[in-house]
PDB file of C-alpha atoms and ligand atoms in Angstrom:
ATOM      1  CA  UNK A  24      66.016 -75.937 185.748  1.00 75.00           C
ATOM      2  CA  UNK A  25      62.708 -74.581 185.116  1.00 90.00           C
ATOM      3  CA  UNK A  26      61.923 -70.785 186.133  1.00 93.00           C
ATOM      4  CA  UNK A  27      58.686 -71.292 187.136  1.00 95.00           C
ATOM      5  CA  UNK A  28      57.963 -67.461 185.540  1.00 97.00           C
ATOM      6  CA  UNK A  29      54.347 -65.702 186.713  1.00 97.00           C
ATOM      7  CA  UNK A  30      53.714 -63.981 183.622  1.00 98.00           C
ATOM      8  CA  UNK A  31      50.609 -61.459 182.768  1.00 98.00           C
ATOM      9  CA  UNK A  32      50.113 -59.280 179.870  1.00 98.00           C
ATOM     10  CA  UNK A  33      48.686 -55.736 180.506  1.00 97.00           C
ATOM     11  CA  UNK A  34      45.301 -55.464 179.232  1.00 94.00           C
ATOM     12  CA  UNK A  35      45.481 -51.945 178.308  1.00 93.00           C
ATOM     13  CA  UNK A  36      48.499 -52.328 176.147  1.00 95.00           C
ATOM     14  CA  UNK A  37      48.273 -53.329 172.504  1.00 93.00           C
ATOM     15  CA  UNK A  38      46.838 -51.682 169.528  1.00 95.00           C
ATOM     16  CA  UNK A  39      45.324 -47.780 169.704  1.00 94.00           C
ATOM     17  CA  UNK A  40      42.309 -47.017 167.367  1.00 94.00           C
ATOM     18  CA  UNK A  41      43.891 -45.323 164.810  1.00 95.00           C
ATOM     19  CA  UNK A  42      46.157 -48.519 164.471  1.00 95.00           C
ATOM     20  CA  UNK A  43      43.241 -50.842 164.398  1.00 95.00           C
ATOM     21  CA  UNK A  44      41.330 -48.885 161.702  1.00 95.00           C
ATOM     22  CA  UNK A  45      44.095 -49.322 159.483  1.00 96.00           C
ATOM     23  CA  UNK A  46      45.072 -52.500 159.574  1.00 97.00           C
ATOM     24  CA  UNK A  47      41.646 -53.679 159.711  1.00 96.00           C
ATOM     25  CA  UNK A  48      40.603 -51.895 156.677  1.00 97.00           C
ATOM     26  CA  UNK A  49      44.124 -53.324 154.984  1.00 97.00           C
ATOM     27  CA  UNK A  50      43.042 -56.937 155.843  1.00 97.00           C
ATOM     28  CA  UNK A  51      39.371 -56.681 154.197  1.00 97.00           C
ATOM     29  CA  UNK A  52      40.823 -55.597 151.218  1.00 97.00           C
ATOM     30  CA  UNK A  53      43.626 -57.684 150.669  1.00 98.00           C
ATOM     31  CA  UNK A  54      41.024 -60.228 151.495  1.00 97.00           C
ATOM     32  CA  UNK A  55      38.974 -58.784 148.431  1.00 97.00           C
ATOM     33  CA  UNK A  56      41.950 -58.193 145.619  1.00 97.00           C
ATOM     34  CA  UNK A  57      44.697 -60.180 147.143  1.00 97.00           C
ATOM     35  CA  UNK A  58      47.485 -57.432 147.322  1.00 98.00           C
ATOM     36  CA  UNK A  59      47.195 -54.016 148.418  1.00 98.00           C
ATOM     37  CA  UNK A  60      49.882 -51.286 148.029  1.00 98.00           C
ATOM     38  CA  UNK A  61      50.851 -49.457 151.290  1.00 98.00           C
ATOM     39  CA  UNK A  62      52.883 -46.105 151.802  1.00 97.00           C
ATOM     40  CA  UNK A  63      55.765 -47.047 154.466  1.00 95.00           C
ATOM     41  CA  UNK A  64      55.395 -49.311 157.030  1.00 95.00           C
ATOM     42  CA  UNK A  65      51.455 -50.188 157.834  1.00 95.00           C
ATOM     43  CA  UNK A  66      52.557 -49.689 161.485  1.00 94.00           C
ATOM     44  CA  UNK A  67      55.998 -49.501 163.483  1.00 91.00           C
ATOM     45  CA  UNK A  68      56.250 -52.900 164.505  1.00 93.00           C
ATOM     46  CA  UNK A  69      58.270 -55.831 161.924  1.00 93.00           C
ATOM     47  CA  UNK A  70      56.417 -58.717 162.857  1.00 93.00           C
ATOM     48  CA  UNK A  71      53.108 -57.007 162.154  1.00 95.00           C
ATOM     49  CA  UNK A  72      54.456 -55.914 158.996  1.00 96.00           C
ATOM     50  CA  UNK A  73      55.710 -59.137 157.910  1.00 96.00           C
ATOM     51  CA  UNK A  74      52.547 -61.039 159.289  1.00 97.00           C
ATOM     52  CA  UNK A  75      50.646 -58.536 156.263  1.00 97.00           C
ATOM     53  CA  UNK A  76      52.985 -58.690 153.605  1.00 98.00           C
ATOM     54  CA  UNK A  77      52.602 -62.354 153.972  1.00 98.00           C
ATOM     55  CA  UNK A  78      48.438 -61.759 153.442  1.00 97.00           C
ATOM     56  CA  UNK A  79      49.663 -59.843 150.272  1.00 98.00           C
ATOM     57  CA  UNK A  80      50.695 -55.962 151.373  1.00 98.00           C
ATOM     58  CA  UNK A  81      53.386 -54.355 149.311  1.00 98.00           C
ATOM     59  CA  UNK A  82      55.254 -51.159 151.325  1.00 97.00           C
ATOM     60  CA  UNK A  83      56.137 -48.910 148.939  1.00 97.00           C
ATOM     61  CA  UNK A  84      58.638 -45.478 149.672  1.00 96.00           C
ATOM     62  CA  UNK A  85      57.588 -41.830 148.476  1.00 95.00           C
ATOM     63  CA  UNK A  86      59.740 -42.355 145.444  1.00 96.00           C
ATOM     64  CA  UNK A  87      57.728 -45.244 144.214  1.00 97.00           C
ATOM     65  CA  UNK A  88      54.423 -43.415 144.462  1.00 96.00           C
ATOM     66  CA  UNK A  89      54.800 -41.603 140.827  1.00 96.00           C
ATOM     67  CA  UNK A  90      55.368 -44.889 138.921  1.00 96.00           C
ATOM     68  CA  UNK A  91      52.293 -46.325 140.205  1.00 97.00           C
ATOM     69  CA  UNK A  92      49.265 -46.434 138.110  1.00 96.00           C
ATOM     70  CA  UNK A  93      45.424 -47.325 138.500  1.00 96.00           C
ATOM     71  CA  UNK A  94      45.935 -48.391 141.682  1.00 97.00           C
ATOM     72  CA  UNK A  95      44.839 -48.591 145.342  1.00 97.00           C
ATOM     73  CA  UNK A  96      47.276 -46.953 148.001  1.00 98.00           C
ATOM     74  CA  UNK A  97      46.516 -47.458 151.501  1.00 98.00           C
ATOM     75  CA  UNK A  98      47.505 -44.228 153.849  1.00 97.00           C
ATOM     76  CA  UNK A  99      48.671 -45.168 156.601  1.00 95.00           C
ATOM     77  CA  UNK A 100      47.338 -43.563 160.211  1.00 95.00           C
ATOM     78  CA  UNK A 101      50.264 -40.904 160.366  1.00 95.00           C
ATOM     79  CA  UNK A 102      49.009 -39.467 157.513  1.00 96.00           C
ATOM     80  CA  UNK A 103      50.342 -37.760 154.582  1.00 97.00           C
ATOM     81  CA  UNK A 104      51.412 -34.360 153.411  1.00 96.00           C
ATOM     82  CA  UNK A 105      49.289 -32.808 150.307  1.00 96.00           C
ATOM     83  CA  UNK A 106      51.450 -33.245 148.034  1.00 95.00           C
ATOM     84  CA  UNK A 107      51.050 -37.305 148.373  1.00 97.00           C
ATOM     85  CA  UNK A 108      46.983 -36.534 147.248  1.00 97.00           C
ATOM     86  CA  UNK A 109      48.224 -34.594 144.461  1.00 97.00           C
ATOM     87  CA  UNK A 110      50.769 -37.101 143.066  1.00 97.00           C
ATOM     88  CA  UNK A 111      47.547 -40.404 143.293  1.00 97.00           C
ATOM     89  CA  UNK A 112      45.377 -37.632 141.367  1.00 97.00           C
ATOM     90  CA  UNK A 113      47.333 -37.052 138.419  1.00 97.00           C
ATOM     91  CA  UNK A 114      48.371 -41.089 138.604  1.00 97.00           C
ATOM     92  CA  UNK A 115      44.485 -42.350 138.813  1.00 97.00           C
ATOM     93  CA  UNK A 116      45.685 -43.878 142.221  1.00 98.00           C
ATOM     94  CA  UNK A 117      42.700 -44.728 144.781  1.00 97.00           C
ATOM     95  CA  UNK A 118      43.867 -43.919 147.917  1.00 97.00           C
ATOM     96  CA  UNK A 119      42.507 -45.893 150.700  1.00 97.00           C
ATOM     97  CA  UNK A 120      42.746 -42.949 153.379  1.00 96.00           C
ATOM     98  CA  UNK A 121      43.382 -44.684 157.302  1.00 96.00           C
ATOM     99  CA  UNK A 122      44.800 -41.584 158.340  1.00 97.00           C
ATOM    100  CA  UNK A 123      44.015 -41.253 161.918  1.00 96.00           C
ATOM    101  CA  UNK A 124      41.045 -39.080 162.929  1.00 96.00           C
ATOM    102  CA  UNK A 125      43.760 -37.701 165.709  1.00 96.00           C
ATOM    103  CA  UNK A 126      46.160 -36.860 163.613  1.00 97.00           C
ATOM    104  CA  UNK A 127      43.813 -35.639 160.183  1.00 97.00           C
ATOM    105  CA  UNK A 128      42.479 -32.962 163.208  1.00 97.00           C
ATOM    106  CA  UNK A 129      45.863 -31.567 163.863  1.00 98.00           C
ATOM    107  CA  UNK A 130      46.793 -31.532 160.163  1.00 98.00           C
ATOM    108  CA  UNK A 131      43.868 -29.320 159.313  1.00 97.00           C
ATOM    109  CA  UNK A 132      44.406 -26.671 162.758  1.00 98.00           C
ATOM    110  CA  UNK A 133      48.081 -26.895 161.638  1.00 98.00           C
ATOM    111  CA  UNK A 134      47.012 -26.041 158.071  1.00 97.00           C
ATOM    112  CA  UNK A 135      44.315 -23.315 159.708  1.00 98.00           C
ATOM    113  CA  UNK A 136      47.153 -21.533 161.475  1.00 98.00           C
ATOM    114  CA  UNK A 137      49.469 -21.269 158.351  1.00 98.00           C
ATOM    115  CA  UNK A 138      46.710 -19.913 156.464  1.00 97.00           C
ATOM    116  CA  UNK A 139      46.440 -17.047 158.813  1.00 97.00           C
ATOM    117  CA  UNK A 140      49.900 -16.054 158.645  1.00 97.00           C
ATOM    118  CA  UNK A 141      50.848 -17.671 161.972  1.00 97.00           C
ATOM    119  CA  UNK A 142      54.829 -18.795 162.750  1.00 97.00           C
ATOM    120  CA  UNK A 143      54.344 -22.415 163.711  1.00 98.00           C
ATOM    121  CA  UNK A 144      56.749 -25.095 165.602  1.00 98.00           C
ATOM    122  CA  UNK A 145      56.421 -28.371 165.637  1.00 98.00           C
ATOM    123  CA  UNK A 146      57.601 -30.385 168.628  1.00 97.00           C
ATOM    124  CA  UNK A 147      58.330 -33.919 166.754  1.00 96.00           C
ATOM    125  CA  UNK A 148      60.852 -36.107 165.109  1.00 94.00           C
ATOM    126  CA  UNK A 149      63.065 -35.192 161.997  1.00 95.00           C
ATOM    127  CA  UNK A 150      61.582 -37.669 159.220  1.00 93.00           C
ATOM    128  CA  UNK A 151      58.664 -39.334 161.355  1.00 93.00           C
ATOM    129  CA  UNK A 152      56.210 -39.774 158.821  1.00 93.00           C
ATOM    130  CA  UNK A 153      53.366 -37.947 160.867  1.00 96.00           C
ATOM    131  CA  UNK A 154      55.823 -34.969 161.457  1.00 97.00           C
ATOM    132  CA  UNK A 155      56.310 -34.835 157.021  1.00 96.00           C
ATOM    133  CA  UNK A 156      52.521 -34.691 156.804  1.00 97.00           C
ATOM    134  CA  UNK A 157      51.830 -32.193 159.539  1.00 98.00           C
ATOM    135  CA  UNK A 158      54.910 -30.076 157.764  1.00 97.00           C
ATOM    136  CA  UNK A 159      53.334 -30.451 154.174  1.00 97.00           C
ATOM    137  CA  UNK A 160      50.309 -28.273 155.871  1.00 97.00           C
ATOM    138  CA  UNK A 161      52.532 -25.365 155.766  1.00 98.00           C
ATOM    139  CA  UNK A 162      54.402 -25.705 152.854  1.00 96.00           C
ATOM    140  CA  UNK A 163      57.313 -26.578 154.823  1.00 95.00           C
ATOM    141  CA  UNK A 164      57.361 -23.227 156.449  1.00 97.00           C
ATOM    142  CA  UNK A 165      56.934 -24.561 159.976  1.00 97.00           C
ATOM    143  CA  UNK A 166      59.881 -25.574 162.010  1.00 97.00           C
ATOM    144  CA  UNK A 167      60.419 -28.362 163.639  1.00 97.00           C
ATOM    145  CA  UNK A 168      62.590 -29.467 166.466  1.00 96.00           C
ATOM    146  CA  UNK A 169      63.431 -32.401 168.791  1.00 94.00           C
ATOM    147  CA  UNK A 170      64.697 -30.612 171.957  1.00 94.00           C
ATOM    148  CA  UNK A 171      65.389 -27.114 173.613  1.00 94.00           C
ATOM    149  CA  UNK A 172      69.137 -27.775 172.515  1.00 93.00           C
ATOM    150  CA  UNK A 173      68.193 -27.869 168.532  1.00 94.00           C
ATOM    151  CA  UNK A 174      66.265 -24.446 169.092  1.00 92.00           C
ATOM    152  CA  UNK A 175      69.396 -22.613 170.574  1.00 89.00           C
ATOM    153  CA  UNK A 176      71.355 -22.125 167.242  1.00 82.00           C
ATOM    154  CA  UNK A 177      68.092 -21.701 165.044  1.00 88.00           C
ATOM    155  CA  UNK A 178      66.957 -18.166 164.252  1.00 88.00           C
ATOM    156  CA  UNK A 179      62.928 -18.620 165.947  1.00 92.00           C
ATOM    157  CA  UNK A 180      60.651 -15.626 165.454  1.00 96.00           C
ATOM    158  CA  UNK A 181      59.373 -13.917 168.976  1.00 96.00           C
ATOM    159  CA  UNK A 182      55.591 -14.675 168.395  1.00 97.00           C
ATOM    160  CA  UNK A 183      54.107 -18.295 167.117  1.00 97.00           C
ATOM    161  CA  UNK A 184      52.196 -21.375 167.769  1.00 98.00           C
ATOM    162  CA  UNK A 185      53.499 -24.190 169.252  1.00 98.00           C
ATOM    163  CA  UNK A 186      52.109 -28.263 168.185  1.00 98.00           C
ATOM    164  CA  UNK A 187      53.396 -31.460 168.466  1.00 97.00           C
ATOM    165  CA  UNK A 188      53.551 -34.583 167.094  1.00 96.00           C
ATOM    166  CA  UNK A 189      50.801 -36.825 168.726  1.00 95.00           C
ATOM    167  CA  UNK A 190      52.962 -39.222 170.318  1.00 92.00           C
ATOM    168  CA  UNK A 191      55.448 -37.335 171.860  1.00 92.00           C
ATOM    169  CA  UNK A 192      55.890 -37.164 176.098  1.00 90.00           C
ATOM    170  CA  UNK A 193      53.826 -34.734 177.487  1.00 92.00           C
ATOM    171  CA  UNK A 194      56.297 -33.934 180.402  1.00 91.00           C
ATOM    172  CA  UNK A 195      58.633 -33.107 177.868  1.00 93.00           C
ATOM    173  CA  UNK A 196      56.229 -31.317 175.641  1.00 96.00           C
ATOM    174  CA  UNK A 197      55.195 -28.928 179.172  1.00 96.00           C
ATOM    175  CA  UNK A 198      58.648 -28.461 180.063  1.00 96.00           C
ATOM    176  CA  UNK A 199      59.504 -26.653 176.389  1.00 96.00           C
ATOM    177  CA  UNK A 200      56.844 -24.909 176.526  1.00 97.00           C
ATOM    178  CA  UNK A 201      57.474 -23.427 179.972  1.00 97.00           C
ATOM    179  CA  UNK A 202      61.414 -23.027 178.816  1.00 96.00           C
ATOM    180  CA  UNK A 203      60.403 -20.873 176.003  1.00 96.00           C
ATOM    181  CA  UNK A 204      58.003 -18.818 177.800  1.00 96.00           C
ATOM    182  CA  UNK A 205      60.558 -18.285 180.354  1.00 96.00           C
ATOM    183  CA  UNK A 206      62.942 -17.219 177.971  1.00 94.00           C
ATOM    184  CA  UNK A 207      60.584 -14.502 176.888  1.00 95.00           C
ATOM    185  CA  UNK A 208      58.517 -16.050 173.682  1.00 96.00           C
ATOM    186  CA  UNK A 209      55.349 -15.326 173.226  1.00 97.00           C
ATOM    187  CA  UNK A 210      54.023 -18.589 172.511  1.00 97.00           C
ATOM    188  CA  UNK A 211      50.302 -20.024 171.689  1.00 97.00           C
ATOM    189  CA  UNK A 212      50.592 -23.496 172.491  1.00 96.00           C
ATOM    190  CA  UNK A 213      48.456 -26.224 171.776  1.00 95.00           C
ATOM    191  CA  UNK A 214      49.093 -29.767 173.779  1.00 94.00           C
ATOM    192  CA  UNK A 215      47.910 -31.611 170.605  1.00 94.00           C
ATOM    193  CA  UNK A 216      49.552 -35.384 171.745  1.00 95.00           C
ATOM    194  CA  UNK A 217      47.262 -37.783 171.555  1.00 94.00           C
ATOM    195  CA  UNK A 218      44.855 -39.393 174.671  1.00 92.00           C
ATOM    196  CA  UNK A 219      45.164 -42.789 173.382  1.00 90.00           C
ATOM    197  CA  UNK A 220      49.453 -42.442 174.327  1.00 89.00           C
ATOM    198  CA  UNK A 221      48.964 -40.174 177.590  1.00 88.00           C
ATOM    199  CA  UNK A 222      46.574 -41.845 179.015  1.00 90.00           C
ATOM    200  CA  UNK A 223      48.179 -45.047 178.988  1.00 92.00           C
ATOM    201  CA  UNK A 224      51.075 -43.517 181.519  1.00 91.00           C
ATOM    202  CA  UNK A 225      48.621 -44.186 184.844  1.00 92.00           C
ATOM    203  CA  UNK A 226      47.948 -47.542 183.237  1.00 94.00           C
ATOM    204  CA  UNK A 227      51.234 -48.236 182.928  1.00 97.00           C
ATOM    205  CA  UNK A 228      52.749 -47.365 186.482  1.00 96.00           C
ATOM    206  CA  UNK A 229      50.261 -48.845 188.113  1.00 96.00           C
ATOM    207  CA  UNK A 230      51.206 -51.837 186.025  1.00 98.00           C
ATOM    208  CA  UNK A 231      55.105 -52.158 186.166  1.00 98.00           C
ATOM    209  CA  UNK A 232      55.042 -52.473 190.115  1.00 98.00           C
ATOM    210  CA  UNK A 233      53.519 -55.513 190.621  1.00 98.00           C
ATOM    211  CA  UNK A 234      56.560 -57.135 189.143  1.00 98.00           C
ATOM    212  CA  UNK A 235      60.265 -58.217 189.222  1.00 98.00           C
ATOM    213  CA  UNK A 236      60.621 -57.515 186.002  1.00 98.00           C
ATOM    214  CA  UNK A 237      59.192 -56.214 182.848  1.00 98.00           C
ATOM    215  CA  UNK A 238      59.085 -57.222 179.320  1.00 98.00           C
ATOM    216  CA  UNK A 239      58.399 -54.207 177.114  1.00 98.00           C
ATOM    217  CA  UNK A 240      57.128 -54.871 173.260  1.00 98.00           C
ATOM    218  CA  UNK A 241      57.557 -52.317 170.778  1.00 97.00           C
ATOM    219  CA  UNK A 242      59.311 -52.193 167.215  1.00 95.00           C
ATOM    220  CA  UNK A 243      62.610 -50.003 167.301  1.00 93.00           C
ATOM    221  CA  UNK A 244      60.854 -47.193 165.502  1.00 88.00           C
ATOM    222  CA  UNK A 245      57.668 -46.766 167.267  1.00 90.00           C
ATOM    223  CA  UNK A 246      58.131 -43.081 168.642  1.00 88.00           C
ATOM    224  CA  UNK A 247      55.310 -44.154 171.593  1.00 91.00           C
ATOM    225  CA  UNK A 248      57.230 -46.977 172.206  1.00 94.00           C
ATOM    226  CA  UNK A 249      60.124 -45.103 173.189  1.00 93.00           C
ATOM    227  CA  UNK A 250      58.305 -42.595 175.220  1.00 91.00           C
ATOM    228  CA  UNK A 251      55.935 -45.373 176.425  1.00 95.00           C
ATOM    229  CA  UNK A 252      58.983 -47.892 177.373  1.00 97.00           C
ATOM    230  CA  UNK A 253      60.477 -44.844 179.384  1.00 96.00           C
ATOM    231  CA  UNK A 254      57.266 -44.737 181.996  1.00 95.00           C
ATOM    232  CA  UNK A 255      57.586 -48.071 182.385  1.00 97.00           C
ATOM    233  CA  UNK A 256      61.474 -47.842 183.201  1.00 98.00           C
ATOM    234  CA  UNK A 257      60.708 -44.944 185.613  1.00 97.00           C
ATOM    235  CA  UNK A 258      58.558 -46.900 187.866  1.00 98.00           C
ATOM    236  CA  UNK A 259      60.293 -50.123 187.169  1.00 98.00           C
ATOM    237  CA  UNK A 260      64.158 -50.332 186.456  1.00 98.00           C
ATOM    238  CA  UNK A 261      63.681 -53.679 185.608  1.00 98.00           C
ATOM    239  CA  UNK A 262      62.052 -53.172 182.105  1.00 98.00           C
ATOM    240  CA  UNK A 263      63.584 -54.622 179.170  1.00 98.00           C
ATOM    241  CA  UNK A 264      62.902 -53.348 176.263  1.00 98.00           C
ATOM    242  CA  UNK A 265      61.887 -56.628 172.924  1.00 97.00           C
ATOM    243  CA  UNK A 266      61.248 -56.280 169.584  1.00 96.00           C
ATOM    244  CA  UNK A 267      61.337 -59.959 168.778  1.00 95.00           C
ATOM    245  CA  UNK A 268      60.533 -62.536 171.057  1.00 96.00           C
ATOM    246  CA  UNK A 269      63.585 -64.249 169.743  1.00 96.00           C
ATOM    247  CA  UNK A 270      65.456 -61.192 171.813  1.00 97.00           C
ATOM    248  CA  UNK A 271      64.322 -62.898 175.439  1.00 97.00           C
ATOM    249  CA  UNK A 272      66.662 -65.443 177.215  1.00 96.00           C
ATOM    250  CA  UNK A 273      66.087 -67.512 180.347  1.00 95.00           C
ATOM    251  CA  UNK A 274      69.322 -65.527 182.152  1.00 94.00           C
ATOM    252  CA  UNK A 275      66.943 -62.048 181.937  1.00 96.00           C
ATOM    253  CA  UNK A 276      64.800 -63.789 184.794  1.00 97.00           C
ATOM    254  CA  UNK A 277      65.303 -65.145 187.976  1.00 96.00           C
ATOM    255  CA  UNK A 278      63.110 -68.357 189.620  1.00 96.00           C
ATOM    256  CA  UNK A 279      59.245 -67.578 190.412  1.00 96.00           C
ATOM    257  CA  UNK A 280      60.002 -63.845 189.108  1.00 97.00           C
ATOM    258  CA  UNK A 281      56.492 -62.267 188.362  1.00 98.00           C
ATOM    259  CA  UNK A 282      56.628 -61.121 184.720  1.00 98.00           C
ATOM    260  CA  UNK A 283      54.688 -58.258 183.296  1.00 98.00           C
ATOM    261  CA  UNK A 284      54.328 -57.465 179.415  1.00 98.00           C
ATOM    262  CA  UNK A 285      52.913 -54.354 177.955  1.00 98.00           C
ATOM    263  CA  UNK A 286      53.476 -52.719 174.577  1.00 97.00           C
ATOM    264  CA  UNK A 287      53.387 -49.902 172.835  1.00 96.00           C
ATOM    265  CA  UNK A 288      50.279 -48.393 170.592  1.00 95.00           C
ATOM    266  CA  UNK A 289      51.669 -50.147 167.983  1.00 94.00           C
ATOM    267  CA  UNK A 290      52.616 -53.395 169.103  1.00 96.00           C
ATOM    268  CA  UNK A 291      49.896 -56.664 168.125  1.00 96.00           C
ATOM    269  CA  UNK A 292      48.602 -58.377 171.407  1.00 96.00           C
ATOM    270  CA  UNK A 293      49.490 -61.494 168.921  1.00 96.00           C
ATOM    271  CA  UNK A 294      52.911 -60.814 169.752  1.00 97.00           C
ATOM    272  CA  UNK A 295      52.765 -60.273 173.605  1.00 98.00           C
ATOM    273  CA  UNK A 296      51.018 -63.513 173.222  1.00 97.00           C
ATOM    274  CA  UNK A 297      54.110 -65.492 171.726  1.00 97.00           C
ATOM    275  CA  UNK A 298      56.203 -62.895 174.123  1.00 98.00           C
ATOM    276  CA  UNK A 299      54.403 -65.049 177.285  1.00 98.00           C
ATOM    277  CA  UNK A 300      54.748 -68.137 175.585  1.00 97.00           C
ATOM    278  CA  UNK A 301      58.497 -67.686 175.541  1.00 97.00           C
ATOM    279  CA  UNK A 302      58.604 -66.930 179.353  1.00 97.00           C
ATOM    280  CA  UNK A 303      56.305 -69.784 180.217  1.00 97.00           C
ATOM    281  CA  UNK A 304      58.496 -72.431 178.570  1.00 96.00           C
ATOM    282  CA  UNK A 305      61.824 -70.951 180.783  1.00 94.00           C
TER     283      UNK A 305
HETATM  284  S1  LIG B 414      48.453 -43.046 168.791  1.00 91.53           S
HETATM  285 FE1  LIG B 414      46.650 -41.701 168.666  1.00 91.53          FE
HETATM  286  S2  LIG B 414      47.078 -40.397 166.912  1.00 91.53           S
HETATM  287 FE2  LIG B 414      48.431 -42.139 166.717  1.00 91.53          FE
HETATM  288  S3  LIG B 414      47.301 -43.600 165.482  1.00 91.53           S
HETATM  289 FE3  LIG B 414      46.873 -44.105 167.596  1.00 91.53          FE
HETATM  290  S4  LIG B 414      44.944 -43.027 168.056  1.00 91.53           S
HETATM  291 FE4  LIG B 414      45.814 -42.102 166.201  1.00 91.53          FE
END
């Protein structure tokens, strides 16, 4: 039986700029030397990672970084904390810097309001790579939290500034910030989550009802994915979230269903690609 699927993929889905930047500037010089060193994952998505490492990028952890010698490092767009710049000085290590210009900006107001003695919090995921370089600013001083239920057993000073990681909801982000004040902090907060993520929330709603059901692309870790995947399911129950196209089968679908793929700021339009091959063979 063939499924006859109607299958589009959202323009305004795929890579953000920050994303882009790096990966392009990996590619020319793997291109160049042949093999390029990388801290973590390039980007959160597998099959983008394995589609480099195949071009010649090695991921390396934290705890590989001080046996490396002479040699070039890319940084990744999350960024890093400074104690990864220290470590490449003393090692002679060229760092190939694609932090994000989004994220670099909050690093250095996050560093600005630590150096004038201001109690910071930082809305954002325990061990997200952005949220380790954005707590390196402060020399770990600042504190950061997940949720409104995390804060209720922590000891928070009355007075400080509130940031968050870029990619974080901004409905969730609003409603903390409105809890806290209600509960009588004093808080200075700064909506520092990134345009390229927000503004894809319109996009996406406007999107996701125009079809039966919806194929949502994003790698497991992507932190926009999981906020970005969550709009989508709002507006369209029907939303099932892939990693791998290997993931889809023909019994997710009905006949003639209209399909509608989107992704996350992270996720290649390479792979939404294959993802509509898939449904066009059902
Ligand atoms: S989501 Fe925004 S902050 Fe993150 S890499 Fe993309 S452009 Fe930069």
């Amino acid at each position: 039986m063939a499924y006859n699927l109607k299958v589009s993929i959202d323009k305004d889905s795929g890579f953000c700029f920050g994303v882009v930047y790096a990966i392009d500037m990996a590619e020319d010089i793997l291109e160049e030397d042949g093999y390029l060193y990388c801290l973590g994952d390039i980007v959160h998505n597998d099959e983008e990672v394995k589609r480099l490492k195949e071009k010649g990028l090695r991921i390396i952890g934290h705890e590989d970084l001080p046996n490396l010698k002479n040699e070039k490092v890319l940084i990744r767009a999350h960024g890093e904390a400074p104690e990864t710049y220290k470590i490449a000085l003393e090692n002679n290590i060229s760092l190939i810097d694609a932090s994000c210009p989004v994220v670099l900006k909050l690093q250095n107001r996050i560093k600005s309001s630590h150096d004038e003695d201001e109690k910071i919090l930082i809305y954002g995921k325990h061990g997200h790579a952005e949220v380790i370089g954005l707590q390196g600013q402060t020399n770990q001083e600042a504190i950061v939290f997940q949720s409104m239920e995390e804060l209720q057993g922590m000891d928070i000073p009355e007075k400080f500034t509130l940031y968050s990681q870029t990619t974080k909801s901004t409905d969730q982000f609003y409603a903390i910030k409105n809890e806290l004040i209600e509960k009588g902090y004093d808080v200075k907060a700064n909506d520092t989550i990134c345009r390229q993520v927000s503004n894809r929330y319109n996009d996406l709603e406007n999107f996701v009802v125009n079809f039966e059901k919806i194929v949502f692309v994003s790698g497991k870790k992507s932190s926009n994915g999981k906020v970005l995947y969550e709009v989508c399911r709002a507006s369209n129950p029907n939303t099932f979230f892939v990693s791998d196209p290997k993931e889809i089968t023909a019994d997710m679908f009905s006949v003639n269903d209209r399909v509608g793929i989107c992704g996350a700021t992270s996720t290649p339009m390479w792979l939404m690609e294959e993802v509509k091959a898939v449904l066009e063979a059902f």
